[in-house]
XYZ file of C-alpha atoms in Angstrom:
725
model
C 177.521 119.934 82.550
C 178.123 119.725 78.842
C 180.032 122.035 76.557
C 178.019 124.740 74.840
C 175.567 123.390 72.261
C 174.585 125.742 69.492
C 172.912 123.347 67.042
C 169.654 121.474 67.385
C 170.420 117.766 67.581
C 169.157 114.576 69.201
C 171.617 113.432 71.846
C 169.919 110.245 73.052
C 168.104 107.354 71.384
C 164.423 108.304 71.334
C 163.022 104.930 72.392
C 165.491 104.648 75.237
C 164.858 108.203 76.349
C 161.105 107.663 76.603
C 161.523 104.430 78.548
C 163.880 105.895 81.126
C 162.737 109.468 81.528
C 158.927 109.475 81.473
C 158.549 107.883 84.924
C 161.496 109.802 86.371
C 160.871 113.336 85.130
C 157.307 113.776 83.881
C 153.947 113.551 85.628
C 151.124 111.129 84.888
C 147.410 111.958 85.346
C 146.707 108.293 86.192
C 149.207 108.088 89.052
C 149.864 111.688 90.134
C 147.046 113.593 91.807
C 146.057 117.061 90.579
C 147.684 116.529 87.174
C 145.484 116.977 84.089
C 147.550 116.772 80.911
C 149.553 113.673 79.877
C 153.018 113.766 78.380
C 152.997 114.135 74.595
C 155.390 112.718 72.019
C 157.332 114.187 69.130
C 157.363 117.894 70.006
C 159.371 120.803 68.625
C 160.404 123.517 71.113
C 162.279 126.676 70.133
C 163.552 128.818 73.026
C 163.028 132.548 72.419
C 165.339 134.571 74.609
C 164.420 138.225 75.168
C 161.658 140.317 73.656
C 163.208 141.035 70.282
C 163.468 137.326 69.514
C 160.158 136.308 71.080
C 158.071 139.103 69.568
C 159.780 138.631 66.207
C 158.816 134.946 66.106
C 155.295 135.796 67.257
C 154.889 138.451 64.557
C 156.051 135.993 61.883
C 153.557 133.365 63.058
C 150.689 135.868 63.235
C 151.485 137.189 59.773
C 151.351 133.643 58.359
C 148.065 132.737 60.115
C 145.270 131.659 57.767
C 142.520 130.294 60.020
C 142.614 131.271 63.712
C 144.567 133.223 66.334
C 143.886 132.504 70.021
C 145.582 134.663 72.670
C 145.623 134.460 76.470
C 147.790 136.898 78.409
C 148.141 138.770 81.688
C 149.272 142.037 80.067
C 148.362 143.332 76.612
C 149.160 146.579 74.803
C 147.526 147.036 71.355
C 150.026 149.790 70.506
C 153.041 147.486 70.929
C 155.031 147.075 67.713
C 156.271 143.484 67.738
C 159.284 144.282 65.566
C 160.417 147.115 67.831
C 159.806 150.840 68.344
C 160.228 151.548 64.634
C 158.067 148.652 63.467
C 155.463 149.159 60.771
C 152.323 147.800 62.429
C 151.082 147.960 65.982
C 149.938 144.690 67.532
C 146.299 145.758 67.399
C 146.664 146.780 63.742
C 148.205 143.411 62.842
C 145.351 141.529 64.527
C 142.801 143.718 62.720
C 144.556 143.073 59.414
C 144.398 139.303 59.931
C 140.738 139.545 60.978
C 140.013 141.483 57.767
C 141.652 138.618 55.851
C 139.106 136.206 57.349
C 141.192 134.848 60.246
C 139.149 134.330 63.427
C 140.950 136.263 66.193
C 140.201 135.744 69.881
C 141.931 137.740 72.617
C 141.402 137.118 76.338
C 143.292 139.206 78.938
C 143.164 139.226 82.723
C 141.574 142.359 84.156
C 140.288 143.223 87.613
C 138.147 146.301 88.093
C 138.946 146.299 91.805
C 142.712 145.982 91.281
C 142.628 148.701 88.648
C 141.357 151.168 91.243
C 144.752 151.048 92.949
C 146.981 153.923 91.720
C 150.063 151.668 91.897
C 148.413 149.011 89.729
C 146.234 151.000 87.336
C 146.942 150.346 83.650
C 149.418 147.539 84.393
C 147.709 144.752 82.481
C 145.613 146.764 80.000
C 146.940 150.301 79.422
C 144.124 152.769 78.717
C 141.502 150.002 78.753
C 139.028 152.034 80.789
C 140.214 155.470 79.681
C 137.123 156.621 77.803
C 136.829 160.255 76.790
C 134.196 159.369 74.248
C 132.516 160.719 71.118
C 133.799 163.375 68.738
C 136.425 164.612 71.183
C 138.126 161.207 71.210
C 138.007 160.985 67.433
C 139.385 164.499 66.993
C 142.178 163.837 69.479
C 143.096 160.614 67.702
C 143.267 162.388 64.338
C 145.302 165.272 65.735
C 147.894 163.076 67.384
C 148.060 160.621 64.527
C 149.408 157.099 64.543
C 153.043 158.151 64.773
C 153.126 160.780 67.499
C 156.622 161.393 68.748
C 158.044 160.565 72.149
C 157.835 163.309 74.724
C 161.273 164.847 74.119
C 161.079 167.068 77.195
C 160.764 164.078 79.544
C 163.559 162.225 77.768
C 165.785 165.299 78.045
C 165.016 165.613 81.753
C 166.038 161.987 82.265
C 169.322 162.486 80.424
C 170.058 165.629 82.471
C 169.374 163.745 85.702
C 171.686 160.978 84.550
C 174.459 163.472 83.746
C 174.143 165.223 87.116
C 174.241 161.907 88.954
C 177.258 160.773 86.933
C 179.065 164.031 87.716
C 178.281 163.722 91.428
C 179.592 160.137 91.464
C 182.814 161.308 89.830
C 183.269 164.150 92.330
C 182.845 161.786 95.266
C 185.112 159.045 93.911
C 187.815 161.571 93.004
C 187.432 163.367 96.365
C 186.901 166.619 94.483
C 186.342 168.659 97.651
C 186.825 171.920 95.750
C 183.226 171.467 94.550
C 181.995 171.907 98.136
C 181.562 175.452 99.340
C 182.938 176.519 102.685
C 180.128 176.691 105.265
C 179.104 180.096 106.583
C 178.692 178.614 110.039
C 181.411 176.099 110.938
C 179.921 173.227 112.898
C 181.718 171.050 115.439
C 182.068 168.273 112.814
C 183.632 170.683 110.323
C 186.137 171.996 112.853
C 187.115 168.456 113.860
C 187.939 167.390 110.278
C 187.150 169.825 107.409
C 188.284 167.372 104.720
C 186.063 164.554 106.003
C 183.134 166.980 106.369
C 183.466 167.895 102.684
C 183.719 164.222 101.667
C 180.508 163.541 103.575
C 178.851 166.415 101.713
C 180.003 164.953 98.379
C 178.587 161.564 99.305
C 175.310 163.114 100.441
C 175.072 165.064 97.159
C 175.792 161.892 95.191
C 173.029 160.007 97.001
C 170.564 162.855 96.378
C 171.386 162.889 92.649
C 171.094 159.114 92.566
C 167.634 159.288 94.114
C 166.559 162.000 91.651
C 167.829 159.979 88.684
C 166.376 156.648 89.804
C 163.040 158.252 90.590
C 162.764 159.094 86.896
C 164.484 156.002 85.548
C 162.666 153.497 87.752
C 159.148 154.808 87.332
C 158.954 152.267 84.548
C 155.854 150.154 85.116
C 154.181 152.653 87.379
C 152.880 155.223 84.913
C 151.120 154.702 81.568
C 151.935 150.974 81.581
C 155.535 151.312 82.551
C 156.710 154.319 80.619
C 156.663 158.016 81.366
C 157.263 158.410 77.630
C 154.261 156.517 76.217
C 153.403 158.245 72.980
C 150.165 160.182 73.156
C 149.174 158.736 69.803
C 149.582 155.245 71.251
C 147.380 156.109 74.212
C 144.623 157.329 71.951
C 145.065 154.295 69.689
C 144.688 151.947 72.661
C 141.550 153.674 73.846
C 140.021 153.575 70.382
C 141.033 149.931 69.770
C 139.607 148.686 73.063
C 136.315 150.509 72.523
C 135.850 148.977 69.073
C 136.984 145.493 70.171
C 134.791 145.438 73.273
C 131.694 146.444 71.306
C 132.257 143.903 68.510
C 133.007 146.525 65.856
C 136.000 144.651 64.431
C 134.786 141.871 62.152
C 136.191 138.412 63.020
C 137.867 139.734 66.186
C 136.496 138.834 69.613
C 137.961 140.433 72.720
C 137.170 139.728 76.352
C 138.689 140.161 79.773
C 138.553 137.599 82.555
C 138.961 137.567 86.295
C 138.988 134.754 88.864
C 135.430 134.421 90.154
C 135.416 131.091 92.012
C 137.237 132.017 95.216
C 136.211 128.718 96.852
C 138.129 126.755 94.207
C 141.165 128.942 94.809
C 140.945 128.218 98.543
C 140.929 124.491 97.778
C 144.196 124.887 95.863
C 146.116 125.675 99.056
C 144.774 122.839 101.203
C 147.899 120.712 100.733
C 150.271 123.676 100.911
C 153.618 123.251 102.674
C 154.066 127.034 102.912
C 151.737 129.027 105.153
C 150.905 132.625 104.342
C 153.527 134.969 105.753
C 150.918 137.451 106.949
C 147.202 138.120 107.052
C 147.797 140.775 104.374
C 149.261 138.188 102.039
C 146.453 135.731 102.770
C 143.768 138.332 102.090
C 145.425 139.501 98.845
C 146.059 135.964 97.601
C 142.607 134.562 98.227
C 140.656 137.718 97.406
C 142.586 138.883 94.348
C 143.969 135.873 92.462
C 144.993 136.573 88.863
C 145.010 134.799 85.527
C 148.729 134.912 84.840
C 148.979 132.550 81.836
C 150.596 133.700 78.593
C 149.993 131.658 75.440
C 149.198 131.995 71.758
C 147.741 129.284 69.503
C 147.643 129.777 65.728
C 145.766 127.740 63.074
C 144.923 124.877 65.434
C 142.645 123.158 62.911
C 145.527 122.983 60.418
C 148.014 120.667 62.140
C 150.536 120.896 59.315
C 151.111 124.617 59.907
C 149.738 125.156 63.422
C 152.067 126.668 65.979
C 151.829 127.700 69.625
C 153.702 129.872 72.087
C 154.181 129.213 75.796
C 155.445 132.527 77.067
C 157.057 134.344 79.929
C 156.655 137.655 78.094
C 153.625 139.825 78.495
C 152.649 141.590 75.289
C 153.802 145.034 76.368
C 156.512 147.522 75.445
C 158.763 147.108 78.465
C 159.363 143.460 77.512
C 161.140 144.394 74.291
C 164.938 144.117 74.619
C 167.845 142.164 73.112
C 170.635 140.038 74.573
C 172.904 143.010 75.235
C 170.718 144.776 77.836
C 172.522 148.052 77.193
C 172.065 150.784 79.834
C 170.847 153.385 77.317
C 169.592 151.347 74.377
C 168.058 152.459 71.084
C 166.692 148.916 70.707
C 164.213 149.278 73.572
C 161.210 151.544 73.703
C 162.211 154.909 75.229
C 162.003 155.102 78.993
C 162.315 151.399 79.818
C 165.026 149.678 81.803
C 166.893 146.581 80.492
C 164.606 143.537 80.596
C 165.398 139.797 80.646
C 162.720 137.271 79.713
C 162.215 133.946 77.880
C 159.405 132.341 75.872
C 159.055 129.269 73.650
C 157.624 128.488 70.234
C 156.099 124.986 70.219
C 154.740 122.604 67.598
C 153.329 119.084 67.655
C 150.913 117.242 69.916
C 151.235 119.598 72.908
C 149.035 121.978 70.907
C 146.133 119.679 71.848
C 146.572 120.723 75.461
C 147.173 124.385 74.657
C 143.887 124.296 72.766
C 142.097 122.599 75.662
C 143.441 125.231 78.045
C 142.326 128.078 75.792
C 138.968 126.598 74.766
C 137.850 125.858 78.305
C 138.797 129.369 79.466
C 137.134 131.023 76.469
C 133.905 129.052 76.619
C 133.702 129.667 80.361
C 134.089 133.415 79.904
C 131.792 133.895 76.896
C 128.468 132.017 77.154
C 127.155 130.819 73.821
C 124.987 133.469 72.153
C 123.711 132.457 68.734
C 122.997 136.042 67.723
C 125.999 138.033 68.930
C 128.746 135.437 69.399
C 127.756 132.604 67.105
C 131.438 131.743 66.502
C 132.552 132.191 70.089
C 132.025 128.701 71.553
C 134.973 126.726 70.272
C 135.597 123.643 72.410
C 133.068 121.397 70.684
C 134.098 122.467 67.183
C 137.699 121.377 67.820
C 137.136 117.997 69.452
C 137.685 116.169 66.151
C 141.405 116.968 66.078
C 143.515 113.963 67.171
C 147.158 113.427 68.201
C 147.667 111.329 65.066
C 146.902 114.313 62.859
C 149.773 116.239 64.430
C 152.161 113.286 64.366
C 151.514 112.678 60.693
C 151.388 116.290 59.527
C 154.091 118.120 61.453
C 157.546 118.434 59.942
C 160.045 120.177 62.162
C 161.788 123.152 60.588
C 163.554 124.805 63.546
C 164.195 124.446 67.239
C 164.732 121.249 69.186
C 162.977 117.969 68.607
C 161.796 116.719 71.976
C 160.742 113.033 72.153
C 158.406 113.849 75.053
C 157.046 117.027 76.627
C 154.207 118.030 78.930
C 152.014 121.063 79.474
C 151.804 121.896 83.182
C 149.508 124.365 84.916
C 148.309 125.945 88.090
C 144.557 126.085 87.461
C 141.709 126.232 89.954
C 138.803 124.860 87.849
C 140.424 121.422 87.611
C 142.554 121.789 90.762
C 145.601 121.389 88.519
C 148.820 121.678 90.537
C 151.174 120.183 87.966
C 153.642 123.106 87.824
C 154.408 122.778 91.530
C 154.605 118.999 91.239
C 156.896 119.290 88.208
C 159.259 121.513 90.210
C 159.180 119.108 93.146
C 159.968 116.106 90.985
C 162.747 117.863 89.085
C 164.431 119.085 92.294
C 164.198 115.600 93.787
C 165.876 114.108 90.710
C 168.905 116.354 90.499
C 172.318 114.725 90.847
C 174.453 117.706 89.820
C 172.977 121.203 89.589
C 169.827 123.300 89.363
C 169.634 126.567 87.437
C 166.650 128.805 88.109
C 166.219 132.162 86.394
C 163.062 133.630 87.834
C 161.416 136.939 88.630
C 160.924 135.863 92.251
C 162.698 133.512 94.670
C 160.125 133.076 97.423
C 158.887 129.497 97.824
C 160.593 127.908 100.829
C 159.358 124.301 100.252
C 161.661 124.138 97.222
C 164.641 125.196 99.340
C 163.800 122.605 101.974
C 163.358 119.894 99.350
C 166.716 120.562 97.707
C 168.460 120.774 101.100
C 167.013 117.377 102.023
C 168.077 115.922 98.680
C 171.628 117.260 99.117
C 171.921 115.991 102.701
C 170.759 112.489 101.743
C 173.319 112.383 98.954
C 176.058 113.686 101.245
C 175.350 110.956 103.793
C 175.841 108.405 101.015
C 179.158 109.962 100.006
C 177.875 111.581 96.803
C 179.149 114.869 95.368
C 177.739 118.257 96.368
C 174.703 119.675 94.617
C 174.773 123.206 93.195
C 171.968 125.731 92.875
C 172.641 128.657 90.550
C 169.957 131.330 91.000
C 169.332 134.540 89.062
C 166.490 136.725 90.350
C 165.596 140.304 91.299
C 166.251 142.239 94.466
C 162.997 142.841 96.394
C 163.811 146.498 97.141
C 160.258 147.455 98.121
C 158.025 147.268 101.173
C 156.408 143.883 101.732
C 158.262 142.050 98.995
C 161.291 141.131 101.091
C 159.638 138.969 103.741
C 159.160 135.740 101.782
C 162.425 136.283 99.905
C 164.152 136.567 103.273
C 162.594 133.276 104.422
C 163.871 131.578 101.262
C 167.357 132.996 101.740
C 167.374 132.070 105.414
C 166.490 128.472 104.592
C 169.637 128.377 102.436
C 171.950 130.229 104.838
C 171.951 133.294 102.593
C 169.932 135.726 104.717
C 172.719 138.289 105.042
C 172.057 139.250 101.438
C 169.203 141.284 103.001
C 171.133 142.816 105.916
C 168.426 145.197 107.138
C 166.037 142.282 107.565
C 168.707 140.391 109.532
C 169.141 143.437 111.759
C 165.360 143.790 112.202
C 165.064 140.113 113.127
C 167.879 140.411 115.671
C 166.162 143.446 117.196
C 162.884 141.538 117.335
C 164.644 138.699 119.171
C 166.238 141.142 121.628
C 162.806 142.614 122.392
C 161.244 139.156 122.829
C 164.024 138.104 125.196
C 163.474 141.252 127.245
C 159.726 140.649 127.409
C 160.268 136.996 128.333
C 162.574 138.056 131.178
C 159.945 140.491 132.496
C 157.254 137.796 132.293
C 159.344 135.348 134.299
C 160.158 137.973 136.909
C 156.458 138.708 137.299
C 155.572 135.021 137.676
C 158.368 134.577 140.215
C 156.695 137.212 142.416
C 153.391 135.321 142.458
C 152.371 134.596 146.035
C 155.296 136.473 147.564
C 153.543 139.832 147.721
C 150.860 141.074 150.082
C 147.300 139.854 149.475
C 146.375 143.299 148.231
C 149.080 143.324 145.495
C 148.441 139.683 144.641
C 144.811 140.625 144.060
C 145.785 143.563 141.812
C 148.214 141.449 139.750
C 146.183 138.275 139.390
C 144.729 139.270 135.987
C 148.132 140.291 134.632
C 149.734 137.100 135.967
C 147.059 134.939 134.325
C 147.586 136.671 130.980
C 151.368 136.360 131.310
C 151.102 132.623 132.047
C 148.916 132.231 128.960
C 151.254 134.187 126.632
C 154.580 132.841 127.865
C 154.575 129.444 126.016
C 154.005 131.133 122.644
C 156.643 133.735 123.463
C 159.175 131.023 124.317
C 158.272 129.169 121.119
C 158.864 132.317 119.036
C 162.215 132.850 120.747
C 163.241 129.231 120.127
C 162.447 129.593 116.406
C 164.574 132.741 116.143
C 167.348 131.153 118.187
C 167.846 128.560 115.439
C 169.280 131.379 113.310
C 170.638 133.668 116.052
C 172.170 131.575 118.877
C 174.325 134.438 120.192
C 173.827 136.033 123.598
C 171.715 139.189 123.759
C 174.787 141.358 124.320
C 176.380 139.960 121.163
C 173.180 140.544 119.183
C 173.120 144.160 120.357
C 176.772 144.576 119.396
C 176.113 143.222 115.878
C 173.153 145.526 115.437
C 175.328 148.531 116.158
C 177.482 147.766 113.109
C 176.687 149.825 110.018
C 175.322 148.100 106.914
C 177.814 148.329 104.061
C 177.460 148.224 100.295
C 179.719 148.276 97.243
C 180.328 152.019 97.661
C 181.729 151.451 101.162
C 183.928 148.353 100.776
C 185.698 146.733 97.833
C 185.143 143.142 98.995
C 181.650 141.636 99.412
C 182.943 139.451 102.264
C 183.225 142.641 104.319
C 179.510 143.318 103.726
C 177.964 139.888 104.272
C 178.844 136.348 105.282
C 177.078 133.359 103.728
C 176.602 129.816 105.001
C 175.905 126.934 102.609
C 173.813 123.971 103.716
C 175.503 120.605 104.010
C 175.966 119.107 100.566
C 174.353 122.100 98.789
C 176.281 125.064 97.437
C 174.218 128.072 96.385
C 174.928 131.183 94.344
C 172.212 133.835 94.224
C 172.781 136.582 91.686
C 171.031 139.427 89.988
C 171.765 141.091 86.646
C 173.191 144.597 86.326
C 173.818 146.846 83.328
C 176.375 149.667 83.312
C 177.018 152.641 81.060
C 180.264 150.991 79.921
C 182.282 154.192 80.157
C 186.088 154.186 80.275
C 186.400 157.977 80.564
C 184.148 158.650 83.564
C 182.519 156.858 86.458
C 179.987 154.250 85.378
C 176.348 154.210 86.374
C 174.603 150.910 87.125
C 171.021 149.752 86.925
C 169.326 146.460 87.617
C 168.310 144.416 84.587
C 164.785 143.355 85.443
C 164.553 139.557 85.390
C 161.104 138.396 84.317
C 162.195 134.887 83.238
C 160.512 131.749 84.594
C 163.078 129.079 83.687
C 164.212 125.880 85.401
C 167.070 123.714 84.094
C 168.174 120.599 85.994
C 171.396 118.685 85.263
C 171.437 119.914 81.645
C 168.726 117.306 81.140
C 165.388 118.814 82.179
C 163.856 122.069 80.931
C 160.744 123.876 82.230
C 159.564 127.303 81.119
C 156.352 129.272 81.294
C 154.559 131.969 83.260
C 155.043 130.665 86.822
C 157.146 132.519 89.371
C 158.870 130.832 92.304
C 156.363 132.098 94.852
C 153.212 131.011 96.615
C 150.858 132.770 94.206
C 152.186 130.997 91.112
C 152.521 127.568 92.712
C 149.171 127.535 94.504
C 146.814 130.403 93.621
C 147.112 132.198 90.248
C 146.479 130.405 86.955
C 149.792 129.607 85.264
C 151.035 127.701 82.225
C 154.366 126.018 81.452
C 155.981 123.403 79.235
C 158.380 120.767 80.599
C 160.622 118.299 78.799
C 163.567 116.030 79.645
C 165.501 116.909 76.473
C 169.257 117.305 77.130
C 169.989 119.198 73.913
C 167.406 121.876 74.696
C 168.283 122.150 78.398
C 172.030 122.456 77.876
C 171.683 124.838 74.926
C 169.435 127.186 76.890
C 171.656 127.244 79.956
C 174.818 127.740 77.913
C 173.371 130.572 75.873
C 172.082 132.373 78.954
C 175.323 131.942 80.867
C 177.330 133.216 77.928
C 175.102 136.311 78.011
C 175.319 136.836 81.758
C 178.860 135.714 82.598
C 180.754 135.724 79.264
C 182.253 132.290 80.069
C 180.926 128.803 80.756
C 183.135 126.257 82.487
C 183.068 122.513 81.951
C 181.521 121.388 85.260
C 179.423 122.668 88.154
C 182.316 122.962 90.593
C 184.292 125.138 88.152
C 181.236 127.250 87.323
C 180.513 127.750 91.016
C 184.050 129.020 91.551
C 183.892 131.223 88.433
C 180.580 132.795 89.460
C 182.075 133.701 92.825
C 185.165 135.247 91.204
C 183.084 137.134 88.632
C 180.572 138.567 91.129
C 183.379 139.580 93.482
C 185.203 141.241 90.569
C 182.054 143.099 89.532
C 181.488 144.239 93.134
C 184.981 145.747 93.094
C 184.335 147.311 89.675
C 181.217 149.007 91.060
C 183.232 150.186 94.057
C 185.659 151.882 91.644
C 183.038 153.041 89.133
C 184.436 150.802 86.395
C 182.695 148.787 83.691
C 181.407 145.302 84.550
C 182.382 141.996 82.979
C 179.113 140.472 81.853
C 176.051 141.378 83.900
C 176.214 138.926 86.832
C 176.345 140.621 90.243
C 175.698 139.589 93.835
C 172.099 139.520 95.004
C 172.478 142.035 97.823
C 169.923 144.615 98.893
C 170.871 146.744 101.919
C 167.759 148.913 101.516
C 165.083 146.221 101.762
C 163.211 146.544 105.073
C 160.908 144.204 106.910
C 157.189 144.666 106.233
C 154.009 142.561 106.288
C 154.397 140.276 103.277
C 152.049 141.111 100.421
C 153.703 138.961 97.743
């Protein structure tokens, strides 16, 4: 690892870098199957960390647009103010303003009518898109509420009250303030045995109830009105009005369309070479029946190479993505009602814009058939074919960011069977000689774990140093989302980070062993009973003989992770699951096993109230990033999660480059944010992460403020369920 780099600079001779790194790190359409776009030369990439920075750069580029604005996204909110809650113009207003100036604006967002029926999904990608009250009533309501309607103060006040009550309950429990517990009218056996402990249990129960009440309000982000219980009524009416006008072509120079994946057969072909089977029939049905267009990109003034600029984004264009580096628990920077949010995008210039344009043009022309009367300016692919790489090389002067000698646009895309994001990950993991850093919304693709384990073992056998994998992701913490995460953790010896799933798997093994024993006892009786009983049991014996091989195979697979005797498994399952409220040392809650030659840290991000006068409250910082850094040399960022959907099914977009200055700068800046310190090498950073996460566990045990935001990935509440992710 290198020391922190804060300036943009070239660290390697460009000619040498191209000669040595193109074959090693990047993909080639001529030699690599299912790869569409070639590597491009002379690119500028500016990392944009967190919504304030990303949306600010996007607003600047949109404001300066003079010819065209092309947008593809998964989630879009016209009422978003790109410069923050107090910004002057909403996103939809800015696009209308540019359209009025003669700029051709095209917006294409994923939308599924079927998915939108689901109450848990409704309004996620397009808030208020199909909320049509119509006619004069809609117009009157829009005028009454106005463009600057205030936040619902009553709901905000209720949230603050819930937070205060929870904080007070936490303080009472930590301080053993038993005077707050009333004496019971009827004294139970437990009370008589130990009155003090009975009152402590009541305090803990009250604390957990207040926690549930608070988190129910705080965490309903992204489940109501596009993630906020406080969405301004004026914004809701604005969205409804904007969508109606955009959909019916009433905004001059602005074309808006939605898209959904229609060719299910092409999607099915994408998984033919998959190394990861579906975890359940539910997951298979959801993946192949409801794939999504998950790309996020913006392309501005493509036909003017001197000023054209693009964005390859992790951010959706919605309010909950707006945050700064601090991720404060209660922040005036964010839109009201949203939790802290971590995400990354990039601003790009140079020849990669050719491929961003190809990606957009193909999708647009596929979605909007040419119509000379209504959409005479809609078909764009043919009109842009005259632009050449030389025009960008000659015209572009770099004014910010990092100059990358080579870079490549990668995708998951069913029309062309493009699997280059997955292949880029595979190649990068196979090339590592030091460390991998992944900051990703999900951590659920076991082939990557197996690949890195194999790479580490091969190096270990040759006497090479250990490899390190530093992971920042989210806790699953919901039904169905823990199954594939558990498989990923188990492949890395980290399964005890989801202790309830370990306990469920042990119990499943105990039950299989019991059934196997009964089957064998039944088969042992075959022929030894009277003819009458042999006749009665012959059907059951035949079925048992048929099922036994699969049962023994299932047991053998589980035995790889749980070799203990049944009695020992039962004893372990009787032990209570512990968390940071119960013990002050994480080693008392879970035990981890690293693979040979590979050392892994898996973390999540946590924000606290930062109080020194009273017990702190803690909340998860939602990680939406999709970043991969390898050896401070290779950088990949885009829309793709580390899961089966992103690698094999949904359409995704990313940019990859072997540019050491960019890779090391990004990692250093993020680690300074998350950990407050960056050590000089991987071994030292591995040790520091362990010390920091252990220290923050103890701080949470005592209700104290955290150092940085890095905390152990540990979710005692996640239960086994049929995987739907």
